[in-house]
Coordinates of C-alpha atoms in Angstrom, one line a residue:
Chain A
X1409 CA 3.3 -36.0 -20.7
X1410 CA 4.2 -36.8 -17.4
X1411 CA 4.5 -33.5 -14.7
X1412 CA 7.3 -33.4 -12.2
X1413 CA 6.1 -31.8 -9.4
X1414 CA 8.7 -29.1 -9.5
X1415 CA 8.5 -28.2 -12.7
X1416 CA 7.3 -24.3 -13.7
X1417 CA 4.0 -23.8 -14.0
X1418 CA 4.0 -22.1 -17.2
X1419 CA 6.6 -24.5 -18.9
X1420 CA 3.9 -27.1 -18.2
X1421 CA 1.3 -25.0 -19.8
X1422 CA 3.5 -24.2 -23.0
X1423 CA 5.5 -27.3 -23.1
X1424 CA 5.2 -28.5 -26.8
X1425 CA 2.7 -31.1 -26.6
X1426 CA 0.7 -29.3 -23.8
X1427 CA -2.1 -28.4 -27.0
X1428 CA -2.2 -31.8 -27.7
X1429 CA -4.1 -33.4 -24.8
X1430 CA -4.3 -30.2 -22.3
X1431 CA -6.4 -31.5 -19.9
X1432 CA -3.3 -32.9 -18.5
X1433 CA -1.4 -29.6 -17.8
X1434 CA -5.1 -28.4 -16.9
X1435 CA -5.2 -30.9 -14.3
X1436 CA -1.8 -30.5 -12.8
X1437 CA -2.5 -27.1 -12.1
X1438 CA -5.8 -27.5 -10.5
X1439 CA -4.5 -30.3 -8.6
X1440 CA -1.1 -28.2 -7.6
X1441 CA -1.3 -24.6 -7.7
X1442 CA -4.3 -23.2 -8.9
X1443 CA -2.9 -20.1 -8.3
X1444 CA 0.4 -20.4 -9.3
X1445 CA 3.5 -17.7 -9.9
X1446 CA 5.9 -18.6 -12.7
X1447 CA 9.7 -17.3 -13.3
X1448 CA 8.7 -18.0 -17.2
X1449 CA 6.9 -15.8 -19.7
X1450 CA 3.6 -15.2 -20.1
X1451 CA 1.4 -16.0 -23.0
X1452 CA 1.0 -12.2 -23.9
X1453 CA 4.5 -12.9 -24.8
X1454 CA 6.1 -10.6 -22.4
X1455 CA 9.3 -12.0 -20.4
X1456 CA 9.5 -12.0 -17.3
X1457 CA 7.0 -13.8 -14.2
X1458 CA 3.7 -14.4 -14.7
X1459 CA 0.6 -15.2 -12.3
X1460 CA -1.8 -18.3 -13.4
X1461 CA -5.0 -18.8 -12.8
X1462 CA -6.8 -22.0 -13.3
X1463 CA -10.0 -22.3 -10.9
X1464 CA -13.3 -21.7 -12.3
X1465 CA -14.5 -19.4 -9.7
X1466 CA -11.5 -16.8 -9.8
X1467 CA -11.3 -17.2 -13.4
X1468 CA -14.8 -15.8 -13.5
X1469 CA -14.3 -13.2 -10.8
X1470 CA -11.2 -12.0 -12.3
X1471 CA -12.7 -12.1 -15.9
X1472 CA -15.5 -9.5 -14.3
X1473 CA -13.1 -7.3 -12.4
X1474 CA -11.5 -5.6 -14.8
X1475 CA -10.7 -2.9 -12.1
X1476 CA -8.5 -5.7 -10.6
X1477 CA -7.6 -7.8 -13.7
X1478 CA -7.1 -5.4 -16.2
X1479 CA -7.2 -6.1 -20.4
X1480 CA -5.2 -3.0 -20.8
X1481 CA -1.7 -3.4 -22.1
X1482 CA -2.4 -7.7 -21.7
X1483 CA -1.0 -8.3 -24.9
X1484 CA 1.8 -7.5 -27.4
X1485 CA 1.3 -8.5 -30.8
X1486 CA 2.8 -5.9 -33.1
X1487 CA 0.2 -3.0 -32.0
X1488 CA 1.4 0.6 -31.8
X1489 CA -1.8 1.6 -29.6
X1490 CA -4.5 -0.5 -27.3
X1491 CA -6.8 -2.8 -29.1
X1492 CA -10.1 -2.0 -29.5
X1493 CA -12.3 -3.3 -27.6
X1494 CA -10.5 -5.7 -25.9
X1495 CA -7.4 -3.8 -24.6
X1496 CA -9.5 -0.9 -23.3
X1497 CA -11.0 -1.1 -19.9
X1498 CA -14.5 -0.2 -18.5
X1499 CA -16.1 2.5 -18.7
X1500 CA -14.3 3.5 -21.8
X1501 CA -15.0 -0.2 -23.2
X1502 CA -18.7 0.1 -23.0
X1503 CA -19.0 3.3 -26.1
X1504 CA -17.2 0.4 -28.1
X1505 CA -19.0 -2.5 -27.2
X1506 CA -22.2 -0.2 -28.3
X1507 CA -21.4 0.1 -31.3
X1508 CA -20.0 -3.3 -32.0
X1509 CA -21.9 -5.6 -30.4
X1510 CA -25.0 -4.9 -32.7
X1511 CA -22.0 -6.3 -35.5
X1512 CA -22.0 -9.2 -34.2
X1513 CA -25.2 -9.8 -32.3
X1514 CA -27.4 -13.4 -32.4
X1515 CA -30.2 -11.8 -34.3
X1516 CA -27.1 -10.3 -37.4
X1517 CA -25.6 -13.3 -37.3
X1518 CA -28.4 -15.4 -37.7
X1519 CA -29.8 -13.7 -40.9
X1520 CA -26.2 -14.6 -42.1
X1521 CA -27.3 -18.1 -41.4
X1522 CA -28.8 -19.2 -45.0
X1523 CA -25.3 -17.7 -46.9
X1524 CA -23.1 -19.4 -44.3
X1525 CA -24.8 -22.9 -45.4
X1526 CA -24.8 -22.5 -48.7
X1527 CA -20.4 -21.7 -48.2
X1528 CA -19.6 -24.4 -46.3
X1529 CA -21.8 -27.0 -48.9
X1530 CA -19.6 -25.1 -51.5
X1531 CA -16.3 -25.9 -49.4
X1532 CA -17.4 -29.3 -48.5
X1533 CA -18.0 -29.9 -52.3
X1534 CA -14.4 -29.4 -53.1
X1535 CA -13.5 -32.6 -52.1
X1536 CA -16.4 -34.7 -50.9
X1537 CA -15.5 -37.0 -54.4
X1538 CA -12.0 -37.6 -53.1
X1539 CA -13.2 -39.4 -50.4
X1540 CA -10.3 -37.9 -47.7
X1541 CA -9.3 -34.1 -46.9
X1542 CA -6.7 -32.0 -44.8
X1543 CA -9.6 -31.1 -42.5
X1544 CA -7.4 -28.2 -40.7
X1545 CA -6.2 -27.0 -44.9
X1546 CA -9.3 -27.9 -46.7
X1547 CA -12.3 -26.9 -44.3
X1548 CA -11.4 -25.6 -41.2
X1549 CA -8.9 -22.2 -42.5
X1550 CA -10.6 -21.5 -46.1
X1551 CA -14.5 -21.2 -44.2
X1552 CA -14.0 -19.1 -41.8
X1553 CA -11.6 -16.9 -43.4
X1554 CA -13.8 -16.9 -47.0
X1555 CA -16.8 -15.3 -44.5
X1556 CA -14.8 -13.0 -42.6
X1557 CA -13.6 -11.8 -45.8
X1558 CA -16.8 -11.4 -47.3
X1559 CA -18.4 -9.5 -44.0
X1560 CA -15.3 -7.4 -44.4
X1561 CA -16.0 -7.0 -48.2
X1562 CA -12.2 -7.6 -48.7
X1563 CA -10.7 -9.6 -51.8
X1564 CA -10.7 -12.8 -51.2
X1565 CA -7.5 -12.5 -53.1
X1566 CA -6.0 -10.9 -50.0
X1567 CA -6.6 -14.2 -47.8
X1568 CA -2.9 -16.1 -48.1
X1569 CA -1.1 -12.7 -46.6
X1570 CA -4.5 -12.6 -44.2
X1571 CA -3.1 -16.0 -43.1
X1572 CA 0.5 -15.3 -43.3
X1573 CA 0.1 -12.2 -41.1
X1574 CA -2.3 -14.1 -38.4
X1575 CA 0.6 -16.6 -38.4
X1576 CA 3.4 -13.5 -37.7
X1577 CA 1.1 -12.7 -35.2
X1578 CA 0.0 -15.5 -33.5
X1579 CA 2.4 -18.3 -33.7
X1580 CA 5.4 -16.7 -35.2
X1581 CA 8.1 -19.1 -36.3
X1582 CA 10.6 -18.8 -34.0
X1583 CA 12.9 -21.4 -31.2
X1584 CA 10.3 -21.6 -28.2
X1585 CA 10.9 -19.1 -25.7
X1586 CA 12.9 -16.8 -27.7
X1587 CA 10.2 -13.5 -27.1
X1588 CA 12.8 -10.9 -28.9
X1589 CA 12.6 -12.7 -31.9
X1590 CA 8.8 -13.2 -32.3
X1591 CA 8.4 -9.3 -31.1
X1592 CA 10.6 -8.5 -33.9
X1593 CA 8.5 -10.6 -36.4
X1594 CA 4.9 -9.4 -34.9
X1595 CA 6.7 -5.4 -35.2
X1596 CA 7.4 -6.0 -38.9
X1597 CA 4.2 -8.0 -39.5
X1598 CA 2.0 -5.2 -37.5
X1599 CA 3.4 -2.4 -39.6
X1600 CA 2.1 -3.8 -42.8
X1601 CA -1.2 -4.7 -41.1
X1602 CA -1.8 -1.0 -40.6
X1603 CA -0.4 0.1 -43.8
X1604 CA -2.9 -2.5 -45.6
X1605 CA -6.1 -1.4 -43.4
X1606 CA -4.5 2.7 -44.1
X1607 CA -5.4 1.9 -47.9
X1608 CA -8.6 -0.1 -47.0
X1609 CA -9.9 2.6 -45.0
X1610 CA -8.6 5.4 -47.5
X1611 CA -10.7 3.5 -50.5
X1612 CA -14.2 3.0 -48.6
X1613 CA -13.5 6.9 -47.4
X1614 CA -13.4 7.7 -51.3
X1615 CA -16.1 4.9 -52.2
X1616 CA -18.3 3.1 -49.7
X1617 CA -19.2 -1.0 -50.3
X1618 CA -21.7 -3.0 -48.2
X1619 CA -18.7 -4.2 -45.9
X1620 CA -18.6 -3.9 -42.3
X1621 CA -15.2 -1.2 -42.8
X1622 CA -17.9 1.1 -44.3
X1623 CA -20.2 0.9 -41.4
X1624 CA -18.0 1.6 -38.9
X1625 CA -16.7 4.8 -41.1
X1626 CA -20.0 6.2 -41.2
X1627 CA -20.7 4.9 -37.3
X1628 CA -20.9 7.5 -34.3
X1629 CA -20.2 7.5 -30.6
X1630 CA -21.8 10.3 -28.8
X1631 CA -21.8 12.1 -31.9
X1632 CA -18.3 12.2 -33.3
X1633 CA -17.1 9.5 -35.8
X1634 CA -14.6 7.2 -35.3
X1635 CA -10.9 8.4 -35.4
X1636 CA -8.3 6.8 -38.3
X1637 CA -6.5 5.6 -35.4
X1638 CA -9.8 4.1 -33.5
X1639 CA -10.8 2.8 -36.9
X1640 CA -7.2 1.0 -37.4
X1641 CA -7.4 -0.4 -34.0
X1642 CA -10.6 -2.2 -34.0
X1643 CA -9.8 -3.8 -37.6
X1644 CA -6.5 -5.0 -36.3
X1645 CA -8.6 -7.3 -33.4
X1646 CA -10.7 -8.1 -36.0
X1647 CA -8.4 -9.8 -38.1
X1648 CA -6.2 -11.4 -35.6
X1649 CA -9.3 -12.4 -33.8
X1650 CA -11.5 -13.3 -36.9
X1651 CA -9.1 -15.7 -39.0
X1652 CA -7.8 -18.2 -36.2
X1653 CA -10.4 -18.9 -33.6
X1654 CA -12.6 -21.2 -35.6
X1655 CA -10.4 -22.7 -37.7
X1656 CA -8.9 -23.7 -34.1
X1657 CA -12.2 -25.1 -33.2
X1658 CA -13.4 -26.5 -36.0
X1659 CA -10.3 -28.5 -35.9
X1660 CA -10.8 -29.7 -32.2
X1661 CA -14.5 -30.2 -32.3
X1662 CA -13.7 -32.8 -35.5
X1663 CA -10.8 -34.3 -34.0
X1664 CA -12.6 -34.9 -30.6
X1665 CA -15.8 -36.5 -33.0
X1666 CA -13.9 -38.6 -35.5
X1667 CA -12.2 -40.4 -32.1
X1668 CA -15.5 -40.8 -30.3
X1669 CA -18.3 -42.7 -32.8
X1670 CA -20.9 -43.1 -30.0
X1671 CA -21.2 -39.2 -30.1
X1672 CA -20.5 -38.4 -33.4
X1673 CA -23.5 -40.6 -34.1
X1674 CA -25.5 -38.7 -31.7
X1675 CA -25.3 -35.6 -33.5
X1676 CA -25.7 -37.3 -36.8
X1677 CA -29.0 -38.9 -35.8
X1678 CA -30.4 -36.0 -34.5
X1679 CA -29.2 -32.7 -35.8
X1680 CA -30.7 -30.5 -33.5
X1681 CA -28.5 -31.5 -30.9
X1682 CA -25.8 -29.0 -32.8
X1683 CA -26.3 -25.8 -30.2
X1684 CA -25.3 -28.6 -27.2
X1685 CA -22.8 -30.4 -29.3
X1686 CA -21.0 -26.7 -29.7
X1687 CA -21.2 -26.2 -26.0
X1688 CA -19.9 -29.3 -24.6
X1689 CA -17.3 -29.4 -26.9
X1690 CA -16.4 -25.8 -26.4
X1691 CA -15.8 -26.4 -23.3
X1692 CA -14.2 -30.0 -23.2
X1693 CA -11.9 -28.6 -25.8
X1694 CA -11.3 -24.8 -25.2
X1695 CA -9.9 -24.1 -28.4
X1696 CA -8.6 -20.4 -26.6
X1697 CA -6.6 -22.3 -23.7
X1698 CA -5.9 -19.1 -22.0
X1699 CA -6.2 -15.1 -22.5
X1700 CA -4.0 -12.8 -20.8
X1701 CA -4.4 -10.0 -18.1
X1702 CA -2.5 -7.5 -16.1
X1703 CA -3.1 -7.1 -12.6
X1704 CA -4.1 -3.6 -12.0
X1705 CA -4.4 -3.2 -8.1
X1706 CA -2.9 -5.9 -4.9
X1707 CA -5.2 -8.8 -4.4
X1708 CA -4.7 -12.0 -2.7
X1709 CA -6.5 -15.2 -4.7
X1710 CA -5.9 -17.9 -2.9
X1711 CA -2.9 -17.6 -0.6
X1712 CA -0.8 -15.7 -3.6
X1713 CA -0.3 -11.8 -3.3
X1714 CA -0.6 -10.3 -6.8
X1715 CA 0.6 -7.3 -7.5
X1716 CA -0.1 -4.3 -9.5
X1717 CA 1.6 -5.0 -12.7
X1718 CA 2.2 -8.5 -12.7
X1719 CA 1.7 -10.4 -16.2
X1720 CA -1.2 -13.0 -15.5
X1721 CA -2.1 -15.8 -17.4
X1722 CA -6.1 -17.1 -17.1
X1723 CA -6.3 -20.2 -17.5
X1724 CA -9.8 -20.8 -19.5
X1725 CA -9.0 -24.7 -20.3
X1726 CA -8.4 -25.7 -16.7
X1727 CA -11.5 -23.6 -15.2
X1728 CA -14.0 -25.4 -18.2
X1729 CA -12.7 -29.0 -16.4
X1730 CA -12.9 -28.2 -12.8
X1731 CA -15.0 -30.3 -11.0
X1732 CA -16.0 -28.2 -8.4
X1733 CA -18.0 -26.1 -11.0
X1734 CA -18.9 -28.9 -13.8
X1735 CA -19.5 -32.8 -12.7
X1736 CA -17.5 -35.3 -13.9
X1737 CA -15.8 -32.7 -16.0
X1738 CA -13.7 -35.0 -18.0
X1739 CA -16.3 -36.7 -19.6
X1740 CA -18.2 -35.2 -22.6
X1741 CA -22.0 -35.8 -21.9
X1742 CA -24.3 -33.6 -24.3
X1743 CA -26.9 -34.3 -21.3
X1744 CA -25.3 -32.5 -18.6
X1745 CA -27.6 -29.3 -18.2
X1746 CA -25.9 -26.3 -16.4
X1747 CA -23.0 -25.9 -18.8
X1748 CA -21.3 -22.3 -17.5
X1749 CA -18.1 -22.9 -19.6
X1750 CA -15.5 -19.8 -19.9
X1751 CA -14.5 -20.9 -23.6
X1752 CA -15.6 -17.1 -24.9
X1753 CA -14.4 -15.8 -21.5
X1754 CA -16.8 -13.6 -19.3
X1755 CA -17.7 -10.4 -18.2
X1756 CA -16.8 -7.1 -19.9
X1757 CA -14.2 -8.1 -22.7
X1758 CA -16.2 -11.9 -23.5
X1759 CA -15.5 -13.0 -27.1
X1760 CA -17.3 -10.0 -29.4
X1761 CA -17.7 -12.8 -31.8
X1762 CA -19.0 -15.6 -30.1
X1763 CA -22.4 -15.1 -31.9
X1764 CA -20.6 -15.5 -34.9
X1765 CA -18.4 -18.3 -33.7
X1766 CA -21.6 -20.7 -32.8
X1767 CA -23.4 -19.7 -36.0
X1768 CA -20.2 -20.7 -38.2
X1769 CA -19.3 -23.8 -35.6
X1770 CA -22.9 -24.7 -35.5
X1771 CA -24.0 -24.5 -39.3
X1772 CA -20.3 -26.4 -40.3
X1773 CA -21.2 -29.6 -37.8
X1774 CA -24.7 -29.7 -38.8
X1775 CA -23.5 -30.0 -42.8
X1776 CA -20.5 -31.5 -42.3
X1777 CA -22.3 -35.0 -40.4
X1778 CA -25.4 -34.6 -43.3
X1779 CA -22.9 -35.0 -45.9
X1780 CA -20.3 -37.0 -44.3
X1781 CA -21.7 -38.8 -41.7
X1782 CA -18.6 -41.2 -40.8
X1783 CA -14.9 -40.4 -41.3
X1784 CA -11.8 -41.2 -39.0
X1785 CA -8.3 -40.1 -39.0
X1786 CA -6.1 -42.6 -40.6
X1787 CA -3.5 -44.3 -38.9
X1788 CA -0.5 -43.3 -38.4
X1789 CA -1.3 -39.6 -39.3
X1790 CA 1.5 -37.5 -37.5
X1791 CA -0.2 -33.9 -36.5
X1792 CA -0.4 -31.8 -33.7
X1793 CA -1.9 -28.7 -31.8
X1794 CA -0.3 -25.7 -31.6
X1795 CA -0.2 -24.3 -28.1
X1796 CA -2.5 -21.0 -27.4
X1797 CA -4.8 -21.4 -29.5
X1798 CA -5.3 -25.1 -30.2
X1799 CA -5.3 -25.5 -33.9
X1800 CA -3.8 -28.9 -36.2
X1801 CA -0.6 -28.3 -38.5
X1802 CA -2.7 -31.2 -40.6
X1803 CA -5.6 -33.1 -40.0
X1804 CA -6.0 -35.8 -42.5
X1805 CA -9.4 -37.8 -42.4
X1806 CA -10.7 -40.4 -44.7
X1807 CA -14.7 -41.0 -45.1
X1808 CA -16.4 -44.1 -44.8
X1809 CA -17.3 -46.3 -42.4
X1810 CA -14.7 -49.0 -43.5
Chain B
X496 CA -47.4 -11.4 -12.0
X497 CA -48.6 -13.1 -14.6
X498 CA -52.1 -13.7 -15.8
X499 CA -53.9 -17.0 -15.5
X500 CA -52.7 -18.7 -18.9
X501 CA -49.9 -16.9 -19.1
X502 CA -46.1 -17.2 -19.7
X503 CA -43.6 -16.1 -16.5
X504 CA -40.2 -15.9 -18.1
X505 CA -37.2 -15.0 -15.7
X506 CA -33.6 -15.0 -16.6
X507 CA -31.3 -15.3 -13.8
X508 CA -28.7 -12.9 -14.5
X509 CA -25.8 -13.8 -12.5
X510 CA -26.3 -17.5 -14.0
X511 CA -26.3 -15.9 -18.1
X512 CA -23.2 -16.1 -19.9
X513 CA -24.8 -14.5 -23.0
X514 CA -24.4 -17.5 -25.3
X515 CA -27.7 -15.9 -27.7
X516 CA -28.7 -19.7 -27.7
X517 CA -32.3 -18.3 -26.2
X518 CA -32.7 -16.0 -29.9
X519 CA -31.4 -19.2 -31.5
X520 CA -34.5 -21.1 -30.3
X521 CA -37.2 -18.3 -30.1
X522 CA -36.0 -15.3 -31.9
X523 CA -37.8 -12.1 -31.0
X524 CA -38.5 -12.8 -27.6
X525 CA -35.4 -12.6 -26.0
X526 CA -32.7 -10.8 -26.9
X527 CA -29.0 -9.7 -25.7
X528 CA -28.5 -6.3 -23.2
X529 CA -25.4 -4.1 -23.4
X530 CA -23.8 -6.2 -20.9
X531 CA -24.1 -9.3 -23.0
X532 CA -27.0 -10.9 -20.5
X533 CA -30.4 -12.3 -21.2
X534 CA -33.4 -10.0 -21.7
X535 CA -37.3 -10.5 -22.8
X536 CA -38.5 -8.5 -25.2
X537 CA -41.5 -9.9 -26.1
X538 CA -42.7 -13.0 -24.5
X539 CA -45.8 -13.4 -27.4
X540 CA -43.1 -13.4 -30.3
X541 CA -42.6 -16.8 -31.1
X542 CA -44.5 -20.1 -30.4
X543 CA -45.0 -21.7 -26.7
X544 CA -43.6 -24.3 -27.3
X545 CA -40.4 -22.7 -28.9
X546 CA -40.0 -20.6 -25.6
X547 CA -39.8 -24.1 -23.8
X548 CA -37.1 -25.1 -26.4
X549 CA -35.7 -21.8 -25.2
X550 CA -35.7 -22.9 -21.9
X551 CA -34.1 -26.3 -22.0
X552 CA -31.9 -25.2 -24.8
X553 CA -30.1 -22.9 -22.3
X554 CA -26.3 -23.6 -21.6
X555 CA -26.5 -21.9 -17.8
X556 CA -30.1 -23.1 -17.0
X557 CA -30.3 -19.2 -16.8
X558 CA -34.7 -19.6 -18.0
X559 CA -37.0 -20.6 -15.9
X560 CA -40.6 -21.0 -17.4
X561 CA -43.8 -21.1 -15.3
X562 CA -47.5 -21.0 -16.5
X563 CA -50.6 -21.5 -13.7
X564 CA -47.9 -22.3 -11.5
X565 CA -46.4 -25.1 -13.3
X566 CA -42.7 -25.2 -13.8
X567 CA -42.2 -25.9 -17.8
X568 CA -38.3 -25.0 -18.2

């Protein structure tokens, strides 16, 4: 993709192939207007302008000035009411956090460690004998969405209108740039959400199971339980937030390694590289490209006046690759230390499951190189990343060294 | 102040981005704080040399490890 100077900021951002190889969009705006007003939508799906950020150091102040920045109202996708927590704003956020952090902290997740391996050696064993895969259909979607179902302790039956719903939701199959259109869809598809997590809620209120639904009925902030609505609210995060994200960076993190032997062969020979491996690639790749803000009060970043209300658009992927924050920021190097990427985003509102995330990214790579130590993408295979959040339509791979 | 033969562990907190790598490598002595960064909890709960792993293992080079003066992460 080639960027004419003039062009929009956001169109070069959301152009179609943009996911594919976004360091190039990244660049541009680092290079041209890291601060940068658009006449275009903004992610949150919202017409109308848009500020972006792309720097590393205002993407981290403005990720940790929520009082400037604000999470409230950021994004539209077929909620009635705020998310929670990521839609409400300190110091309200912080009784939420409280209670779900400990969810989703390192020390949970890494008693979930053992069960996680023994899941993805289960998924892996579906088609290890066949010698090839749809990475993206045959790993990446089924494993993350099997264990979110099963810390849920909802029927895995559910999962195809699980994924049919995060697709509404998410990347809603409508002509680009038409936002009525994929408001309507995300309306429809949010109404059945609640309705589902109404009867989910209603059964564990009769009957309680070991699922994390059930913990958060029986959970208390400053000594009152949570409120239907509350309850409805976090579980409709969850479920956008908890069916997509890995998949997405499973599907980078392989595509990036079946391209680049000399790595991949790093992490093979010596698995206890994986916690670096997750981090570089986290940030090379930044399978969240951006996450979007409101600006709450006037501030001037850079020499561009943003006002109260104005959509903004943060920029994760471009801060992760700018040099004046990472060297040589273009270049994967598992040896390069201070690695402060924003791939989980910062401050107040950072990724509630990131613990989670590394576990699951972690444990996958780790089994995934034991078992199939070389593969490649065959040629010719047509596929590409969806804009947003970076996942494959396909990702075909073949095993073997030949 | 630590003792002669003793561990000094400091997290930098402005330099913590709360990755939970730190429990990965020496569970017990650190842990997360409700604001996501870097605390000890108990610097005796795992191995020495796990700590050090701790250390190096950080994303941020948020650790910093000193015994008798000598720098070890």
């Amino acid at each position: 993709m080639d960027v004419q100077p003039d062009t929009d900021p956001a169109m070069v951002l959301f152009s179609p192939d943009a996911a594919d190889e976004p360091h190039k969009p990244y660049r541009h705006l680092l290079e041209q207007c890291p601060v940068a007003r658009s006449d275009n939508g903004s992610i949150s799906g919202a017409a109308g302008a848009s500020v972006l950020i792309s720097r590393f150091e205002d993407l981290n102040w403005a990720l940790k000035h929520p009082e400037f920045i604000s999470s409230e109202d950021a994004v539209a996708i077929g909620n009635d009411r705020p998310l929670i927590p990521l839609q409400i704003d300190p110091p309200e956020h912080a009784k939420y956090r409280r209670l779900l952090d400990p969810e989703f902290s390192p020390k949970k997740m890494a008693a979930l460690e053992p069960d996680f391996r023994v899941l993805v050696n289960q998924v892996i064993d579906q088609f290890l004998d066949r010698g090839e895969c749809d990475f993206h259909e045959d790993f990446a979607t089924p494993l993350p969405s099997t264990f979110f179902l099963r810390l849920t302790a909802l029927p895995l039956s559910d999962l195809p209108v699980f994924l049919q719903w995060r697709d509404n939701i998410i990347r809603p199959d409508v002509e680009p740039g038409d936002f009525d259109a994929a408001a309507e869809i995300r309306a429809a598809t949010g109404k059945e959400i609640y309705a589902y997590f109404e009867r989910a809620l209603d059964d564990r209120t009769a009957q309680r199971d070991h699922g994390l639904l059930s913990r958060l009925l029986d959970a208390e902030i400053e000594g009152h339980s949570l409120t239907r609505e509350e309850l409805l609210d976090i579980c409709y995060l969850l479920i956008i937030a908890g069916l997509d994200t890995v998949t997405a960076t499973l599907d980078c993190m392989i595509h990036f390694l079946a391209r680049h032997p000399d790595e991949r062969r790093r992490l093979v020979e010596d698995p206890t590289l994986s916690p670096v491996v997750v981090e570089e690639l986290m940030r090379f790749e930044t399978p969240v490209m951006v996450t979007a803000r409101t600006v709450k009060q006037d501030v001037t970043l850079g020499d561009v006046e943003l006002r109260a209300g104005d959509n903004v658009t943060l920029v994760l992927g471009a801060g992760n690759i700018d040099a004046e924050e990472f060297r040589e920021p273009e270049t994967v190097d598992f040896d390069r230390g201070r690695n402060r990427h924003l791939a989980f985003g910062a401050g107040p509102h950072r990724c509630l499951g990131s613990h989670l995330a590394r576990l699951e990214v972690r444990v996958a790579l780790e089994e995934w190189h034991r078992r199939i130590p070389d593969y490649r993408i065959p040629d010719g295979a047509e596929f590409h990343f969806s804009p947003g959040i970076r996942q494959t339509d396909t990702l075909p791979l073949v095993f073997g060294s030949g | 102040m630590a003792l002669p033969g003793e561990m000094k562990i400091e997290i930098d907190r402005e330099l913590c981005m709360g990755s939970g790598n730190c429990s990965f490598w020496a569970e017990g002595v650190f842990d997360l704080d409700d604001d996501g960064i870097a605390v000890v909890l108990d610097p005796t709960a795992a191995p020495e040399d796990k700590i050090i792993l701790a250390g190096q293992g950080c994303p941020t080079q948020a650790i910093s490890i000193t015994k008798d003066g000598e720098k070890l992460a």
